Short mmCIF file of C-alpha atoms and ligand atoms in Angstrom, two decimals:
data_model
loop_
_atom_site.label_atom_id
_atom_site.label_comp_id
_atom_site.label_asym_id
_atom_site.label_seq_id
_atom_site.Cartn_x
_atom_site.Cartn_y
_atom_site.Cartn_z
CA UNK A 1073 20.62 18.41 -18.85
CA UNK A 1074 17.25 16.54 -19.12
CA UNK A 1075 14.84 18.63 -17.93
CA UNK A 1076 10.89 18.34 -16.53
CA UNK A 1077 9.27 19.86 -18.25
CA UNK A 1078 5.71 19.64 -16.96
CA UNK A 1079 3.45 17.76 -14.06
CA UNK A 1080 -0.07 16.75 -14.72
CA UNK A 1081 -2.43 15.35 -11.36
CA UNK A 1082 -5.39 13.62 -12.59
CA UNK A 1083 -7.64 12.55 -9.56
CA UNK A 1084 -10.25 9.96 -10.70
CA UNK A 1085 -12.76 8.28 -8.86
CA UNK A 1086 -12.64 4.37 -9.66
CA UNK A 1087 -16.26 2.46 -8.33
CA UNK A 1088 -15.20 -0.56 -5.93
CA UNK A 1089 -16.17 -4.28 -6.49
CA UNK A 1090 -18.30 -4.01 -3.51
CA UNK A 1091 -18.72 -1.54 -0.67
CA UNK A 1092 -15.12 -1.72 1.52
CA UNK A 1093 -15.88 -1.96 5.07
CA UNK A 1094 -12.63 -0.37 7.07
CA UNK A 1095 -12.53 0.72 10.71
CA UNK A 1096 -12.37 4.29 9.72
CA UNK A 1097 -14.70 4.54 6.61
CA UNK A 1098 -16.84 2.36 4.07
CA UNK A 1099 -15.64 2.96 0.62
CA UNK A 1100 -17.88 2.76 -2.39
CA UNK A 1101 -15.03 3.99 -4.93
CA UNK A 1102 -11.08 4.44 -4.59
CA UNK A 1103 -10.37 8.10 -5.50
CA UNK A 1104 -6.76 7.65 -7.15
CA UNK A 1105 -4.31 10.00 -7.34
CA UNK A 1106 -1.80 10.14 -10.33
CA UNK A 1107 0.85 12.09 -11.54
CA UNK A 1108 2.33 12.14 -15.01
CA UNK A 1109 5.59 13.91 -15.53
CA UNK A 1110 7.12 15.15 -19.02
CA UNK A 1111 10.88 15.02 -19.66
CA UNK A 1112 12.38 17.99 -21.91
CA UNK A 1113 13.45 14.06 -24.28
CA UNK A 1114 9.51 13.68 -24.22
CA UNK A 1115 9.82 10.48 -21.85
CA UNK A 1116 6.50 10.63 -19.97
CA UNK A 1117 6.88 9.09 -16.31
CA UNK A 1118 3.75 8.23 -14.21
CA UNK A 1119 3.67 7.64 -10.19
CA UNK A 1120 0.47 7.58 -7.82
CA UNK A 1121 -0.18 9.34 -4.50
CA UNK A 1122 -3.79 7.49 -3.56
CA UNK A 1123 -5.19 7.48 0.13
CA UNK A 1124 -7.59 6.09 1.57
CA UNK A 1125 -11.16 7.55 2.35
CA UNK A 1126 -9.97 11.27 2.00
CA UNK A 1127 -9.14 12.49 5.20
CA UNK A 1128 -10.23 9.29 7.18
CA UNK A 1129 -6.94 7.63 6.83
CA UNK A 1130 -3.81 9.86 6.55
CA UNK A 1131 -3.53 13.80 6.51
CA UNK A 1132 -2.92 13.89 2.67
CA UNK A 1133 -6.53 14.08 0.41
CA UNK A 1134 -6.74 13.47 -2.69
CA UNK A 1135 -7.24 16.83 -3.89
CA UNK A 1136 -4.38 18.78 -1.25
CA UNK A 1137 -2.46 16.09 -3.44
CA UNK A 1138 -2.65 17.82 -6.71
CA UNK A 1139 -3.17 21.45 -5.55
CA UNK A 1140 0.07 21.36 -3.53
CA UNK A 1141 1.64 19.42 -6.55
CA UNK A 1142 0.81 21.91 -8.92
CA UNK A 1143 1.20 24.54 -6.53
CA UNK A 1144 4.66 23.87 -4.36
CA UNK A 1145 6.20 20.77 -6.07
CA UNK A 1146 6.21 21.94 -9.81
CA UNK A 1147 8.38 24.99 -9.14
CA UNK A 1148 11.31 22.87 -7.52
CA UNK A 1149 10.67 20.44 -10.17
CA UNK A 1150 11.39 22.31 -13.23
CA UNK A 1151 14.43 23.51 -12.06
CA UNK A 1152 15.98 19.40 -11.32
CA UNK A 1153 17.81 17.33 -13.50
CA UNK A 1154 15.39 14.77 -14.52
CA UNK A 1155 18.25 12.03 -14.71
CA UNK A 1156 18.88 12.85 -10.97
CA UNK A 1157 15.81 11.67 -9.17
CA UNK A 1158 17.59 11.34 -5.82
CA UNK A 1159 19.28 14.93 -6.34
CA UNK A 1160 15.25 16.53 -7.51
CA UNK A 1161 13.73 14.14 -4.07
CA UNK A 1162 16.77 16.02 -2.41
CA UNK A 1163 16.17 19.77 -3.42
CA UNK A 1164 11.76 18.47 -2.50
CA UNK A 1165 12.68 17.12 1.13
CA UNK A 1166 14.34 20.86 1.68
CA UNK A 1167 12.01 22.86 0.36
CA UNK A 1168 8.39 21.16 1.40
CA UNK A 1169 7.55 19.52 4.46
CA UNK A 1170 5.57 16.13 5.05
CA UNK A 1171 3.67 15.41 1.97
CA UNK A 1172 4.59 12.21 2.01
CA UNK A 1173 1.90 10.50 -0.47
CA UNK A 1174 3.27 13.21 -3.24
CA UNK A 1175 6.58 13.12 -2.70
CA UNK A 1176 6.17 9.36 -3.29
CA UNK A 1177 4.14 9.62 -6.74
CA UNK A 1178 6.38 12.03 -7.46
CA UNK A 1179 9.81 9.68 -7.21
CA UNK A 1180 7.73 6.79 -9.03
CA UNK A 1181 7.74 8.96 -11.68
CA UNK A 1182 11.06 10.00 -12.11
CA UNK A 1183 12.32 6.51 -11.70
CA UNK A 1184 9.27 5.30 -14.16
CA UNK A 1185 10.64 7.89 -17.10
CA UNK A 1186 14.30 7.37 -16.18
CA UNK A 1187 14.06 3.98 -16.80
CA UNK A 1188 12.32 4.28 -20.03
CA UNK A 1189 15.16 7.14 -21.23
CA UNK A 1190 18.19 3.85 -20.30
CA UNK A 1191 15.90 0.72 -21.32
CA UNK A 1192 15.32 -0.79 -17.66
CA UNK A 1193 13.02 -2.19 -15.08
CA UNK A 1194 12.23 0.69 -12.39
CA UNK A 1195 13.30 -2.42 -9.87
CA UNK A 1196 16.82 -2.38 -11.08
CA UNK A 1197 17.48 1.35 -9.45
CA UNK A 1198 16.50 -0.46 -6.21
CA UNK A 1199 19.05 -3.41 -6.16
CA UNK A 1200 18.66 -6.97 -8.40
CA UNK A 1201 15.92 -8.20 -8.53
CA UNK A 1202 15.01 -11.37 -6.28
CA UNK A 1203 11.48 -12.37 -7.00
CA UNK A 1204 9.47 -12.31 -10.46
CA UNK A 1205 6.40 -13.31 -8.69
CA UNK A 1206 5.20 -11.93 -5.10
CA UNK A 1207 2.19 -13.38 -2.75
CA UNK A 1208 -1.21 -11.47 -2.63
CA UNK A 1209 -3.67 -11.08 -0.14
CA UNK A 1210 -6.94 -10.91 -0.17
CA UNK A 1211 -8.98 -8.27 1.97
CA UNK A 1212 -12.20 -9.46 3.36
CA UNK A 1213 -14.18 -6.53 3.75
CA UNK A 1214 -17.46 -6.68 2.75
CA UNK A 1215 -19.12 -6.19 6.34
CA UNK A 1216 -20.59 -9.66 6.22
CA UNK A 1217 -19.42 -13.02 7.58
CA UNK A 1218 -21.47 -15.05 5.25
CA UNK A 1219 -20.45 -12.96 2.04
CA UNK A 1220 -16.63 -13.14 3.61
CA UNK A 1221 -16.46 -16.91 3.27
CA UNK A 1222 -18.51 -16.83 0.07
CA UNK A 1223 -16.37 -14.84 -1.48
CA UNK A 1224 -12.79 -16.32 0.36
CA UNK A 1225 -14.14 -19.75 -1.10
CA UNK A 1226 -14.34 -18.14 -4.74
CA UNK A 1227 -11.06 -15.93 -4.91
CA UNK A 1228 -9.08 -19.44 -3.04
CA UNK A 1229 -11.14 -21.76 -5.66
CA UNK A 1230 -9.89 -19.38 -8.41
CA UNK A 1231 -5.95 -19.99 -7.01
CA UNK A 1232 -4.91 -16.38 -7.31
CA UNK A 1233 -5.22 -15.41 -2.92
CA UNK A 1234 -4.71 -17.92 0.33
CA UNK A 1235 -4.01 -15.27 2.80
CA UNK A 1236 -7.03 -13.62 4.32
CA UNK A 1237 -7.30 -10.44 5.53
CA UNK A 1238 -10.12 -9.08 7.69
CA UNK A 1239 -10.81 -5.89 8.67
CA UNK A 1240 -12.43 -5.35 11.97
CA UNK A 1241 -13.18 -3.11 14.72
CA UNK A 1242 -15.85 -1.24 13.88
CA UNK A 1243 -18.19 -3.25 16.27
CA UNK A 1244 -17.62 -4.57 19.95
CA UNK A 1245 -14.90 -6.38 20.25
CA UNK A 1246 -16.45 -10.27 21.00
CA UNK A 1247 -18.46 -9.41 17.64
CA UNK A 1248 -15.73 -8.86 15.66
CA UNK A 1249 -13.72 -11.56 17.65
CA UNK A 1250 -16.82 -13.61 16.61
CA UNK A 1251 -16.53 -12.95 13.09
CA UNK A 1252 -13.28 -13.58 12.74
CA UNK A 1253 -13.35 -16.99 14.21
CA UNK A 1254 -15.99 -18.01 12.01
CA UNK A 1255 -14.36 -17.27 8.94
CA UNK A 1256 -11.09 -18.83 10.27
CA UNK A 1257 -13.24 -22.19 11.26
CA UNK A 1258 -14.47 -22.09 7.23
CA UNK A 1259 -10.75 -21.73 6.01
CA UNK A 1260 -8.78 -24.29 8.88
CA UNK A 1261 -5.89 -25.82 6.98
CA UNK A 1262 -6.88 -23.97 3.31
CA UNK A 1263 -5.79 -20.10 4.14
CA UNK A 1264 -3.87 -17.98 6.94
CA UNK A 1265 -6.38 -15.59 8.71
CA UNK A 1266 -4.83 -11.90 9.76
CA UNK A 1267 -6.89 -9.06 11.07
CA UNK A 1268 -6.36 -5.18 11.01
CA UNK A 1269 -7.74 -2.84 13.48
CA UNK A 1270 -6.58 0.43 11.79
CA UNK A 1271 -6.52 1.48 15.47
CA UNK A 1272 -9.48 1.54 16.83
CA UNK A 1273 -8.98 -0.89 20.04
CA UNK A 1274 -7.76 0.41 23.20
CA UNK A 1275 -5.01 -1.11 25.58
CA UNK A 1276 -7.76 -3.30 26.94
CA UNK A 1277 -9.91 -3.43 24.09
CA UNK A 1278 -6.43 -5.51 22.52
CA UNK A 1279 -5.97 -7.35 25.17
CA UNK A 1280 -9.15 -9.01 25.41
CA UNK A 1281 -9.47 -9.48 21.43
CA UNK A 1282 -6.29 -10.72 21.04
CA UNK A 1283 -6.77 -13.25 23.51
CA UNK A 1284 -9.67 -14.17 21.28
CA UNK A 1285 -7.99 -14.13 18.17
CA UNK A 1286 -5.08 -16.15 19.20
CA UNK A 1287 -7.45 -18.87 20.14
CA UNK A 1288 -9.31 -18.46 17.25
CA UNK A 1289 -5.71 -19.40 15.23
CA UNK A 1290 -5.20 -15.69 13.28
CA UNK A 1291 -1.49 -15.51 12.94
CA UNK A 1292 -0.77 -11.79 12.58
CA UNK A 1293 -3.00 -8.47 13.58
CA UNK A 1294 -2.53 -5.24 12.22
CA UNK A 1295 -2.19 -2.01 14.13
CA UNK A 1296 -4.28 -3.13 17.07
CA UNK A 1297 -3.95 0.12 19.34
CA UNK A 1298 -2.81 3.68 18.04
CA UNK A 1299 0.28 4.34 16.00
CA UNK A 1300 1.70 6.97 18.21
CA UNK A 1301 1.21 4.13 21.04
CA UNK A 1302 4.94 2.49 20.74
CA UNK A 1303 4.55 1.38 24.59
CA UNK A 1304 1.24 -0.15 24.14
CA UNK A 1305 2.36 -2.26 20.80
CA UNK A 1306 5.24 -3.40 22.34
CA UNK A 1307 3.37 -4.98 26.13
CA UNK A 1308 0.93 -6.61 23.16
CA UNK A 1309 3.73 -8.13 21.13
CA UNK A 1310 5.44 -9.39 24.67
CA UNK A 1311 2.05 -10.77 25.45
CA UNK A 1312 0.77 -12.79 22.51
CA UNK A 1313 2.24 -15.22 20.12
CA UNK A 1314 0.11 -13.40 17.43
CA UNK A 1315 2.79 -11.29 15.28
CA UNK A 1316 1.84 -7.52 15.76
CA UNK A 1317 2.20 -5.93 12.80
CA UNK A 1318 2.54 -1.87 12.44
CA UNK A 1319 0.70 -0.08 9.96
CA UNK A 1320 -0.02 3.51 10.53
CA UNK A 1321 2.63 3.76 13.13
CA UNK A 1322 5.26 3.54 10.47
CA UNK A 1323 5.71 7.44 8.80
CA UNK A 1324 9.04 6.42 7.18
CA UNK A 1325 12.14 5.89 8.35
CA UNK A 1326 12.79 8.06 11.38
CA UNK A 1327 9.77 6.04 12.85
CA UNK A 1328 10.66 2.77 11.20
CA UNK A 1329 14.19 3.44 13.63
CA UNK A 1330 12.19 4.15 16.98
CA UNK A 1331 9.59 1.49 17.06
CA UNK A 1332 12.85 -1.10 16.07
CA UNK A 1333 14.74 0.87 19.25
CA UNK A 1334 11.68 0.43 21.07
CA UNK A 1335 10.71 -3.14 20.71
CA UNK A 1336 7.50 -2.01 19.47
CA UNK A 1337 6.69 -4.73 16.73
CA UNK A 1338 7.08 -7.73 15.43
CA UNK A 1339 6.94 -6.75 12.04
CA UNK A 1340 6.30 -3.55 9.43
CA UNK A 1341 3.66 -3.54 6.88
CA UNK A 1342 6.22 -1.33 4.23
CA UNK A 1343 3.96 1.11 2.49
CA UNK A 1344 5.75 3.08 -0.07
CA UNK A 1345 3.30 5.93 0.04
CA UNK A 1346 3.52 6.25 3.90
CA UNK A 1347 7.18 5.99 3.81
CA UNK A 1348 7.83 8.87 1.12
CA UNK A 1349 8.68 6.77 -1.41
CA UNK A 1350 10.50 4.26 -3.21
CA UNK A 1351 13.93 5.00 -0.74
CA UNK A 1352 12.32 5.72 2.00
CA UNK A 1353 10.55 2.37 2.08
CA UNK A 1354 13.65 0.48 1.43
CA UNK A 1355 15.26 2.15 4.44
CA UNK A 1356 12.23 1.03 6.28
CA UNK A 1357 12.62 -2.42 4.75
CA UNK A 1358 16.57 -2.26 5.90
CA UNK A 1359 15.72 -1.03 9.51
CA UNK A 1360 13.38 -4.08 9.84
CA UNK A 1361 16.01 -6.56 8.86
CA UNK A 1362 18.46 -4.57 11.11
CA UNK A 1363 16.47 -5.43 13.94
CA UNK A 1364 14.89 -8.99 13.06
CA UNK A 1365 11.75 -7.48 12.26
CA UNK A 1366 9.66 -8.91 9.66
CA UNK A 1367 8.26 -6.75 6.62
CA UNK A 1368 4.82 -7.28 4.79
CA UNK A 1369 4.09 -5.58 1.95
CA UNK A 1370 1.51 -3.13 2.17
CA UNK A 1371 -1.00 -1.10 -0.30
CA UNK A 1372 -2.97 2.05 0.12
CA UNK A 1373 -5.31 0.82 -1.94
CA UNK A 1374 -3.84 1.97 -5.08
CA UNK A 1375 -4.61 1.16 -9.05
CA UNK A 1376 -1.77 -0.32 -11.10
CA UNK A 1377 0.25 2.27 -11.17
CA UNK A 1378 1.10 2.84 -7.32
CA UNK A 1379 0.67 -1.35 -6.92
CA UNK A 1380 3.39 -1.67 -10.03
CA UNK A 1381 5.75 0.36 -8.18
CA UNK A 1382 5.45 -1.29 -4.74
CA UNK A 1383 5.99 -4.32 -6.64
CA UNK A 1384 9.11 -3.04 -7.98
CA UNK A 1385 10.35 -2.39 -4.53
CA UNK A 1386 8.64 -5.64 -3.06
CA UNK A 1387 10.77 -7.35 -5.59
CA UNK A 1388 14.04 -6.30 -4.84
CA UNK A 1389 13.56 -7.17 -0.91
CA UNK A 1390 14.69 -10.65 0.61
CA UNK A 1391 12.64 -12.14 3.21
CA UNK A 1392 8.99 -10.78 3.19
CA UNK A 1393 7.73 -12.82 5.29
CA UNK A 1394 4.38 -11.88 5.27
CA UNK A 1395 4.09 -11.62 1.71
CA UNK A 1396 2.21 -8.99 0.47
CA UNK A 1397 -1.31 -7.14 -0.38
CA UNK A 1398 -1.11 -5.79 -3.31
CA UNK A 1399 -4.64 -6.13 -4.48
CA UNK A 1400 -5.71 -2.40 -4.70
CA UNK A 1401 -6.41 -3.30 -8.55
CA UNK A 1402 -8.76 -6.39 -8.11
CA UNK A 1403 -10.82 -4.52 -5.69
CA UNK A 1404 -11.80 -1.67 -8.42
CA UNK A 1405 -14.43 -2.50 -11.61
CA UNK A 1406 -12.11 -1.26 -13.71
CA UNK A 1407 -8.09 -1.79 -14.18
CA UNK A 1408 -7.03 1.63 -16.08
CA UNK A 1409 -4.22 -0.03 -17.82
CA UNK A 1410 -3.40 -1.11 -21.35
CA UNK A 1411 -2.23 -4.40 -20.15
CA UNK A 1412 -3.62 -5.35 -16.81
CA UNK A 1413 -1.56 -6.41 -13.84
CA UNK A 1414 -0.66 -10.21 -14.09
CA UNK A 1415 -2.15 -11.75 -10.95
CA UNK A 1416 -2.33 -15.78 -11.19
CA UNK A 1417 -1.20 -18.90 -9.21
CA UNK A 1418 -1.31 -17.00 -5.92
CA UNK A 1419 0.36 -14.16 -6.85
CA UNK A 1420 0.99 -10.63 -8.75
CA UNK A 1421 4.46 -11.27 -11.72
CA UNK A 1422 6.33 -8.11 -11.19
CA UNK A 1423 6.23 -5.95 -14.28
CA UNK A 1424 9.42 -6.55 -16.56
CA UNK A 1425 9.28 -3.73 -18.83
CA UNK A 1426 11.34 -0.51 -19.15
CA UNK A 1427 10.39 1.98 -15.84
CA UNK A 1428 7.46 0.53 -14.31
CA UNK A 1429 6.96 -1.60 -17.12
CA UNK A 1430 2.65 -0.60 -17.86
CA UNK A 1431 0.78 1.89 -20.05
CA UNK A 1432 -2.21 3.95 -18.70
CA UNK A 1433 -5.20 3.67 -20.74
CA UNK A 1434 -6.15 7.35 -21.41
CA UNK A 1435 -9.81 6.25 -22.55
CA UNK A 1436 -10.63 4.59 -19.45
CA UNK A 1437 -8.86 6.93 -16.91
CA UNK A 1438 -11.14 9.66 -18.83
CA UNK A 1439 -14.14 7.90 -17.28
CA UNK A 1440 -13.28 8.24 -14.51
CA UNK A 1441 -11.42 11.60 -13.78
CA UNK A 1442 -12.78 14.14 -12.22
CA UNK A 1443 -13.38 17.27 -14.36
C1 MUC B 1375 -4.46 -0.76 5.62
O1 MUC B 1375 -4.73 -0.22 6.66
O2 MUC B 1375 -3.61 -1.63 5.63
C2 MUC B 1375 -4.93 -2.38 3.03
C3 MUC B 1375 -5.81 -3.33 2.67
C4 MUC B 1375 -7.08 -2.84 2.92
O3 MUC B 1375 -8.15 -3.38 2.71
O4 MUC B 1375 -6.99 -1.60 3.47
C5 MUC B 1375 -5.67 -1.26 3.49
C6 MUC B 1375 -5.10 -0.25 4.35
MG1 MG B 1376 -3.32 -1.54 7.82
#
């Protein structure tokens, strides 16, 4: 048997292109989480558990990543079969509740190593497979409507995003409603225009910006209202043409099945992180199409490792029809791969290698960990 023989957690703090204005926090740097685990063969596999904004976005920080890692996960790990990652993701799930960011590095890695031991793509242990290429948005985040255009002009001019995202509601909702519309008026007929509220409207609050928005032409908003609020998502989806995405509502599959039972979305931003990992996201991505809800593919923000995985997944799934928004590595200085990520013609080409297909570059990441 193929053991694991070890699991390393380097946390490393990654300066942004330009302060990230979200909702819940401004971000100056992505802390990113990764995880490299050693085979008894000497196969190295790597996976990534980043959040967002430490506590600000989920209940998993960076650093109750790698203590519980190190603390809870490595004893179940080195007694698995390291050929079995759905038997060693098995033997986790019983043995250590939630921890769903570093359960998900955790499986990236064991599918990233496994497929170096047999010679494939990580993708293939997912089904065939469909796209080599997937859409990218852009985030438009920098807390300014004049520096939003400026820079939507420069990343559409460049051809590599023409789906806009923008982050609001951090100020009153006309303002925001305000801003929006002004960027969508600069980008009529050149890019689509979605907004995320990482939950920070009320009911009414949604109500009235939506309105706005709608009028304004933005095609799709993100977790208006609360995630827990399945009733409140659902009266806004009945209510507006404007797709109504979930976000934070979706905590993997168990949740994925009751806002589909509930009517409460038009569509699921998959997140493999939020979901648990790799399976868990593609039972997400299954419930969806179940139910005729669309899927999106989502980012926590992560470096290439975590965004080469999603794409992986993303790549095996038919129908995204929202594309996706895997950017996390564009909006750091610095790319900590060997090779970076191959984003061009309006899109990010899905790694073709053996396992996830990209090498960590052990100089740069040593920049940038924390010691
Ligand atoms: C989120 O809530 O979707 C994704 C893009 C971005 O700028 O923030 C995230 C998280
Ligand atoms: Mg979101």
């Amino acid at each position: 048997m193929i053991r694991i023989e070890n699991v390393d957690v380097v946390v490393a703090d990654v300066p942004t292109i330009r302060p990230h204005v979200l909702a819940m926090t401004t971000m100056m740097a992505q802390t990113v989480v990764l995880v490299f685990l050693t085979r008894s063969d000497g196969f190295v596999g790597m996976g990534e558990a980043t959040t967002i904004g430490g506590l600000a976005y989920g209940e998993e920080s960076p650093e109750s990543i790698k203590v519980n890692i190190e603390t809870y996960f490595a004893p179940v790990l080195v007694a698995g079969d390291a050929d079995d990652p759905a038997g060693v993701m098995k033997s986790l799930d019983r043995q250590i509740v939630g921890n769903r960011f570093a359960k998900c590095a955790i499986e990236t890695a064991l599918y990233d190593a496994l497929g170096q031991a047999q010679g494939k793509p990580l993708s293939e242990y997912f089904g065939p497979r469909l796209h080599d290429q997937l859409p990218v948005a852009w985030t438009l985040a920098s807390g300014d409507t004049g520096q939003d255009i400026e820079e939507g002009e420069a990343v559409l001019a460049a051809r590599r995003h023409r789906n806009f995202k923008l982050k609001i509601g951090t100020r009153d909702v006309a303002r925001d409603c305000e801003h929006v519309a002004a960027i969508a008026r600069a980008f009529e007929g050149r890019a689509s225009i979605r907004v995320d509220v990482n939950q920070h409207w009320s009911r009414g609050d949604a109500v009235r910006g939506l309105a706005l928005l709608q009028d304004a032409g933005v095609e799709m908003a993100e977790q208006p209202i609360a995630g827990q609020d399945i009733g409140g998502m659902r009266a806004l989806a009945e209510q507006f043409d404007i797709a109504i995405m979930a976000d934070e509502a979706l905590t993997g599959p168990d949740s994925a099945q009751r806002i589909a039972d509930e009517n409460g979305a038009d569509a699921f931003s998959l997140k493999i992180t939020q979901s648990g990992g790799l399976t868990k996201a593609g039972e997400v991505a299954r419930i969806a199409a179940a139910n005729g809800i669309d899927t999106y593919g989502g980012t926590m923000l992560e470096g290439g490792i975590g965004t080469a995985a999603s794409a992986h997944l993303f790549s095996t799934l038919p129908g995204m029809k929202w594309g996706t928004e895997l950017f996390g590595p564009l909006l750091m200085t610095e790319e900590i791969l060997e090779q970076p990520l191959d984003y061009g013609e309006f899109g990010l080409a899905v790694p073709t290698g053996p396992g996830l297909g990209i090498r960590v570059n052990r100089d740069k990441l040593n920049r940038f960990r924390r010691r």
